[in-house]
Structure formats: C-alpha cells, structure tokens
Amino acid sequence: MENFQIYREDRWPHMFCPGCGIGTVMSCFQRAFLNKGLDLDRTAFVSGIGCSSRLAGYVYADSLHTTHGRALAFATGLKLAQKDLEVVVFTGDGDLGSIGGNHFIQACRRNMDLFVVCVNNNNYGMTGGQVSSTTWHDYLTTTTPKGNPEYPFDLSRVAATSGANYVARYTTAHPKQLVRVIEEGLGKKGLRFIEAWAACPTYYGRYNKMASPVEHTRWLKENSIHIEQMKVDGKTAEDDIDLQVTGKVTIGVLRDADRMSYLEAIQR
Ligand SMILES: Cc1ncc(C[n+]2csc(CCOP(=O)(O)OP(=O)(O)O)c2C)c(N)n1
C-alpha cells in the first residue's frame, strides 16, 4: 500500500502471511473510503475473531474487536446507540457464516444499517486452515484430509435472500470492482454486504495445489463468472446456485434494493 491514510502505521508490520488476500481488501477499502470522502471520526469499526477480523484494529478510528461470531450483534447495539455513525464490520467466512451464522441471517433479515465486509478465504485461516462453512465440496483442509464431504454456503446468496439491501461479491483478483462496490455500498442504508472472495495461499491454497499467491488468485478469477455474463448466457437463478456448487461463483452486484431499513422503521 502506498500510504496508510486510514490505517495505523504504528501497528506495522501486520500479521498477515505473504500473499494473503486481506491486504488487497484493506487497500480496496481504503481507496473507496477516501474516494467517498468519509470521516474516520464518524465511522466505527467492529469485528469478530480471525485474521480478517484483525482489520478493525488496524484502522485509525474507534473500533471494537469482539468475540468470535458476534460482531454483528455488537455492531447492532452500537448502531442503535450511536445512530449517526457509519458502522463497518470486518469479518471472515468462519466468523460470519459458521460460528456467527445465525447473527448473520438475522441482521440481514432486519436490514440493519450496517456495512459488512466479509473476507471469504474458504477456511479458518487464523487457527490453521480448518474446514469452514464455505469450504468447497471435496476440497482439502487440515480437518478434511480426504476432502470436504459437505457443500458450501453461498454467503452472498444467504445475505440477499435473507433481506440485505445491497449485496455484491468480487474476488481479490478484481480490485477495481471491489473498490466500486464498496463505494456504492457505503452510500446506502440498511444492511450492505460485500463479499471479498480471497486467497489464503498458506492454508487453503497449499492444501489444494495452489500454494503460491499467483496460483490461488488465478483460481479465484477462473472460477468466478460475472452476473451479467450469466444473463448473456441465458442462465437462470437455479443454474446460478448449481454453478456455485459445481464450480463457478457469481460475481457482481447480486442485489440492490431500497427496502426500508431497521433504523428507518423505528424512527417513523
Ligand atoms: C468461541 C470460539 N471458538 C473458536 C475460536 C478459535 N478461532 C479463532 S479464529 C477462528 C477462525 C476464524 O476464521 P475466519 O473467520 O474465516 O477468519 P480468517 O482467519 O480465515 O480470516 C477460530 C475458529 C475462538 N476464538 N472462539
């Protein structure tokens, strides 16, 4: 990163492995935040536990590093107490979709006024690369040495069908697009969910024959398909879900709705 305008340089060096996709997400978030001209004093950051959840502690702003899976519950309380703050949640697939799964669904259902960035690296990175609820079927992790017998959650689809106003997904191989959707989401009300599908070369990559950051990032790119392309190809929503399970993940803006947010509903 050329500069650390929103991050605490005094906390460097950071704890991420070489080639970790979280660095790209940090960089994209900073660019979007600065492009938008937002104020760190009017923004609070909340996270759970995990490598991705360390992000909140690196931002030069007030932040809460909470318990595993509970970031959205803390963030909801904070937003209700400080309605003028933009509350940003940094989380991971383990934190949000696995241990915190129910909080995730309920926050989306409420359309709570939160901005959520989930770094989905398909495993529990911090604790050594265990299987998570987004690990792909048959993929190897430290706890599924014969391949994952389960199927993954599609976090963005869960958010969209649970009621979040804005849902967008890109991979860390799509930094420009990530900046654009973060910028777009930061200006909206209700629950805004950005899924950054990211490389974890140290664990998920190493166990699945893509140990280098370049190989892992290429895998992300090759296994994603833009939602607009799906339409051109005449694919339906069902094909989409099937593709997600069998190989390709849809990227793009998956939902952009204008449903009344939780705060709007209680302030009428
Ligand atoms: C209640 C509880 N259970 C388990 C843990 C151990 N733990 C710490 S981080 C983590 C996984 C985090 O995974 P994810 O959210 O995907 O983040 P990543 O490290 O991959 O970025 C786990 C299981 C914990 N801290 N607290």
Coordinates of C-alpha atoms and ligand atoms in Angstrom, one line a residue:
M1 CA 0.0 0.0 0.0
E2 CA 1.5 3.4 -1.0
N3 CA 0.3 5.1 2.2
F4 CA -1.6 4.3 5.3
Q5 CA -4.1 7.1 5.4
I6 CA -6.8 5.2 7.3
Y7 CA -4.6 2.5 8.9
R8 CA -2.4 2.7 12.0
E9 CA 1.2 2.7 10.7
D10 CA 2.4 2.2 14.3
R11 CA 0.8 -1.2 14.2
W12 CA 3.0 -2.4 11.3
P13 CA 4.3 -4.9 10.5
H14 CA 0.8 -6.5 10.2
M15 CA 0.2 -10.2 11.0
F16 CA -0.9 -11.4 7.5
C17 CA 1.0 -14.1 5.6
P18 CA 2.7 -13.2 2.3
G19 CA 0.2 -13.2 -0.5
C20 CA -2.9 -13.1 1.8
G21 CA -5.9 -11.6 0.1
I22 CA -6.7 -9.5 3.2
G23 CA -4.1 -6.9 2.1
T24 CA -6.0 -6.4 -1.1
V25 CA -9.2 -5.9 0.8
M26 CA -7.5 -3.4 3.1
S27 CA -6.2 -1.5 0.1
C28 CA -9.6 -1.5 -1.7
F29 CA -11.4 -0.4 1.4
Q30 CA -9.1 2.5 2.0
R31 CA -9.4 3.7 -1.6
A32 CA -13.2 3.5 -1.5
F33 CA -13.4 5.2 1.9
L34 CA -11.1 8.1 0.7
N35 CA -12.8 8.4 -2.6
K36 CA -16.1 8.8 -0.8
G37 CA -14.6 11.5 1.5
L38 CA -15.8 9.8 4.6
D39 CA -14.7 10.8 8.1
L40 CA -12.9 8.4 10.4
D41 CA -14.4 10.2 13.3
R42 CA -17.9 9.5 12.1
T43 CA -17.2 5.8 11.4
A44 CA -16.7 2.9 13.9
F45 CA -15.3 -0.5 13.0
V46 CA -16.4 -3.8 14.6
S47 CA -15.0 -7.3 14.1
G48 CA -15.2 -10.7 15.5
I49 CA -12.2 -13.1 15.6
G50 CA -9.9 -14.3 12.8
C51 CA -7.2 -12.9 10.5
S52 CA -9.8 -10.9 8.6
S53 CA -11.3 -9.7 11.9
R54 CA -7.9 -8.1 12.7
L55 CA -8.7 -5.4 10.2
A56 CA -10.8 -3.4 12.6
G57 CA -7.8 -3.0 14.9
Y58 CA -5.6 -1.6 12.1
V59 CA -8.0 1.3 11.2
Y60 CA -7.2 4.7 12.7
A61 CA -10.7 5.0 14.3
D62 CA -12.7 3.7 17.2
S63 CA -13.1 0.0 16.9
L64 CA -14.4 -3.0 18.7
H65 CA -12.7 -6.3 18.5
T66 CA -15.4 -8.6 19.9
T67 CA -16.0 -12.3 20.4
H68 CA -16.0 -14.9 17.7
G69 CA -19.1 -14.8 15.5
R70 CA -20.7 -12.0 17.5
A71 CA -19.5 -8.9 15.5
L72 CA -23.0 -8.2 14.1
A73 CA -24.6 -8.4 17.5
F74 CA -22.1 -5.9 18.9
A75 CA -22.4 -3.7 15.8
T76 CA -26.2 -3.7 16.0
G77 CA -26.0 -2.5 19.6
L78 CA -23.5 0.2 18.7
K79 CA -25.6 1.4 15.7
L80 CA -28.7 1.6 17.8
A81 CA -26.9 3.7 20.5
Q82 CA -25.0 5.9 18.0
K83 CA -27.3 6.2 15.1
D84 CA -25.2 8.8 13.2
L85 CA -22.1 6.6 13.0
E86 CA -21.5 4.6 9.9
V87 CA -20.7 1.2 11.5
V88 CA -18.4 -1.0 9.4
V89 CA -18.0 -4.7 10.2
F90 CA -14.9 -6.6 9.1
T91 CA -15.4 -10.4 9.3
G92 CA -14.4 -13.7 7.8
D93 CA -16.3 -16.7 6.5
G94 CA -15.7 -18.6 9.7
D95 CA -16.7 -15.7 11.9
L96 CA -19.7 -14.7 9.9
G97 CA -21.0 -17.8 8.1
S98 CA -20.0 -20.5 10.5
I99 CA -20.0 -19.7 14.2
G100 CA -21.9 -16.4 13.6
G101 CA -24.3 -17.8 11.1
N102 CA -27.5 -17.0 12.9
H103 CA -26.4 -13.5 13.7
F104 CA -25.7 -13.0 10.0
I105 CA -29.1 -14.2 8.9
Q106 CA -30.9 -12.2 11.5
A107 CA -29.0 -8.9 10.8
C108 CA -29.8 -9.3 7.1
R109 CA -33.5 -10.1 7.8
R110 CA -33.7 -6.9 9.9
N111 CA -31.9 -5.0 7.2
M112 CA -29.9 -3.4 10.0
D113 CA -28.0 -0.3 9.0
L114 CA -24.5 -1.8 8.9
F115 CA -21.8 -2.1 6.3
V116 CA -20.3 -5.6 6.3
V117 CA -17.1 -6.7 4.5
C118 CA -16.6 -10.4 4.7
V119 CA -13.2 -11.8 3.5
N120 CA -14.1 -15.3 2.4
N121 CA -11.0 -17.4 2.1
N122 CA -12.9 -20.7 2.3
N123 CA -11.3 -21.8 5.6
Y124 CA -10.4 -20.9 9.2
G125 CA -7.1 -19.2 8.4
M126 CA -6.1 -17.9 11.8
T127 CA -6.3 -21.3 13.6
G128 CA -4.5 -23.4 11.0
G129 CA -6.7 -23.9 7.9
Q130 CA -9.7 -25.9 9.3
V131 CA -12.8 -26.6 7.2
S132 CA -15.4 -23.8 7.3
S133 CA -19.0 -23.4 6.1
T134 CA -17.7 -22.1 2.7
T135 CA -15.0 -24.7 2.0
W136 CA -15.8 -26.3 -1.3
H137 CA -17.0 -29.8 -1.7
D138 CA -14.1 -32.3 -1.9
Y139 CA -11.5 -29.7 -1.2
L140 CA -8.8 -30.4 1.3
T141 CA -8.2 -28.7 4.6
T142 CA -6.4 -29.7 7.8
T143 CA -9.6 -31.2 9.2
T144 CA -10.8 -32.8 5.9
P145 CA -7.7 -34.6 4.7
K146 CA -9.8 -36.9 2.4
G147 CA -11.8 -34.0 1.0
N148 CA -14.7 -32.0 2.4
P149 CA -17.9 -34.2 2.4
E150 CA -20.1 -31.1 2.9
Y151 CA -21.3 -28.4 0.5
P152 CA -20.5 -24.7 1.0
F153 CA -22.8 -21.8 1.9
D154 CA -23.0 -19.1 -0.7
L155 CA -22.7 -16.2 1.7
S156 CA -23.9 -13.5 -0.7
R157 CA -27.0 -15.6 -1.6
V158 CA -27.7 -16.1 2.1
A159 CA -27.5 -12.3 2.6
A160 CA -29.6 -11.5 -0.4
T161 CA -32.4 -13.9 0.3
S162 CA -32.4 -13.0 4.0
G163 CA -33.2 -9.4 3.1
A164 CA -30.0 -7.3 3.0
N165 CA -30.5 -4.2 0.8
Y166 CA -27.2 -4.3 -1.1
V167 CA -25.1 -7.4 -1.8
A168 CA -22.0 -7.5 -4.0
R169 CA -19.2 -10.1 -4.5
Y170 CA -15.9 -9.9 -6.2
T171 CA -12.6 -11.7 -5.8
T172 CA -9.3 -10.1 -4.8
A173 CA -8.4 -10.6 -8.4
H174 CA -10.9 -7.8 -9.1
P175 CA -9.6 -4.8 -7.0
K176 CA -11.2 -2.1 -9.2
Q177 CA -14.6 -3.7 -9.0
L178 CA -14.2 -4.2 -5.2
V179 CA -13.4 -0.5 -4.8
R180 CA -16.5 0.4 -6.9
V181 CA -19.0 -1.8 -4.9
I182 CA -17.5 -0.7 -1.5
E183 CA -18.0 2.9 -2.6
E184 CA -21.5 2.2 -3.8
G185 CA -22.5 0.3 -0.7
L186 CA -21.1 2.9 1.7
G187 CA -23.6 5.4 0.5
K188 CA -26.7 3.3 1.1
K189 CA -29.0 2.5 4.0
G190 CA -29.8 -0.9 5.5
L191 CA -27.5 -3.9 5.5
R192 CA -24.9 -3.7 2.8
F193 CA -22.9 -6.9 2.3
I194 CA -19.6 -7.0 0.4
E195 CA -18.1 -10.5 0.0
A196 CA -14.4 -10.3 -1.0
W197 CA -13.5 -13.8 -2.1
A198 CA -9.9 -14.0 -1.2
A199 CA -6.7 -16.1 -1.4
C200 CA -5.3 -17.9 1.6
P201 CA -2.2 -19.4 0.0
T202 CA -0.7 -20.6 3.3
Y203 CA -3.6 -23.0 4.1
Y204 CA -6.4 -23.3 1.5
G205 CA -4.0 -22.8 -1.3
R206 CA -1.3 -25.1 0.0
Y207 CA -3.7 -27.9 0.6
N208 CA -5.3 -27.6 -2.8
K209 CA -2.4 -27.3 -5.2
M210 CA -2.3 -23.5 -5.5
A211 CA 0.2 -22.7 -2.8
S212 CA 1.5 -19.5 -4.5
P213 CA -0.5 -16.3 -4.2
V214 CA -0.5 -16.0 -8.0
E215 CA -1.9 -19.5 -8.5
H216 CA -4.5 -19.0 -5.8
T217 CA -5.5 -15.6 -7.2
R218 CA -5.7 -17.1 -10.7
W219 CA -8.0 -19.9 -9.3
L220 CA -10.3 -17.2 -8.0
K221 CA -10.5 -15.5 -11.3
E222 CA -11.0 -18.7 -13.3
N223 CA -13.8 -19.9 -11.0
S224 CA -15.9 -16.8 -11.0
I225 CA -18.4 -15.6 -13.6
H226 CA -19.9 -12.1 -13.8
I227 CA -23.6 -11.9 -13.2
E228 CA -24.1 -10.0 -16.4
Q229 CA -22.4 -12.9 -18.3
M230 CA -24.8 -15.3 -16.7
K231 CA -27.7 -13.3 -18.2
V232 CA -26.0 -13.2 -21.6
D233 CA -25.6 -17.0 -21.5
G234 CA -29.3 -17.3 -20.7
K235 CA -28.7 -18.8 -17.2
T236 CA -31.3 -18.8 -14.5
A237 CA -31.1 -18.3 -10.8
E238 CA -31.2 -22.1 -10.4
D239 CA -28.3 -22.6 -12.7
D240 CA -26.5 -20.0 -10.7
I241 CA -26.9 -22.0 -7.5
D242 CA -25.8 -25.1 -9.3
L243 CA -22.8 -23.4 -10.7
Q244 CA -21.9 -22.3 -7.3
V245 CA -21.9 -25.8 -6.0
T246 CA -20.2 -27.4 -9.1
G247 CA -17.6 -24.8 -9.8
K248 CA -18.2 -21.2 -10.7
V249 CA -19.1 -18.4 -8.3
T250 CA -21.2 -15.4 -9.5
I251 CA -19.6 -12.1 -9.0
G252 CA -21.1 -8.6 -9.4
V253 CA -23.9 -6.7 -7.7
L254 CA -26.2 -9.5 -6.7
R255 CA -28.9 -7.3 -5.0
D256 CA -29.5 -3.6 -4.9
A257 CA -32.8 -3.0 -3.2
D258 CA -34.4 0.0 -1.5
R259 CA -36.3 -1.7 1.3
M260 CA -36.9 0.3 4.5
S261 CA -34.0 -0.2 6.8
Y262 CA -34.3 -1.1 10.5
L263 CA -33.5 2.5 11.6
E264 CA -35.9 4.0 9.2
A265 CA -38.6 1.6 10.5
I266 CA -38.1 2.5 14.2
Q267 CA -37.7 6.2 13.6
R268 CA -41.0 6.7 11.7
Ligands
LIG1 C1 -15.8 -19.3 20.6 C2 -14.5 -19.5 19.8 N1 -14.4 -20.6 19.1 C3 -13.2 -20.8 18.4 C4 -12.2 -19.9 18.4 C5 -11.0 -20.1 17.6 N2 -10.9 -19.4 16.4 C6 -10.2 -18.2 16.4 S1 -10.2 -17.5 14.8 C7 -11.1 -18.8 14.2 C8 -11.4 -18.9 12.7 C9 -11.6 -17.6 12.0 O1 -11.9 -17.9 10.7 P1 -12.4 -16.8 9.7 O2 -13.5 -16.0 10.3 O3 -12.8 -17.5 8.4 O4 -11.2 -15.8 9.6 P2 -9.8 -16.0 8.9 O5 -8.8 -16.2 10.0 O6 -9.8 -17.1 7.9 O7 -9.6 -14.7 8.2 C10 -11.4 -19.7 15.2 C11 -12.2 -21.0 15.0 C12 -12.5 -18.7 19.1 N3 -11.5 -17.7 19.2 N4 -13.6 -18.6 19.8

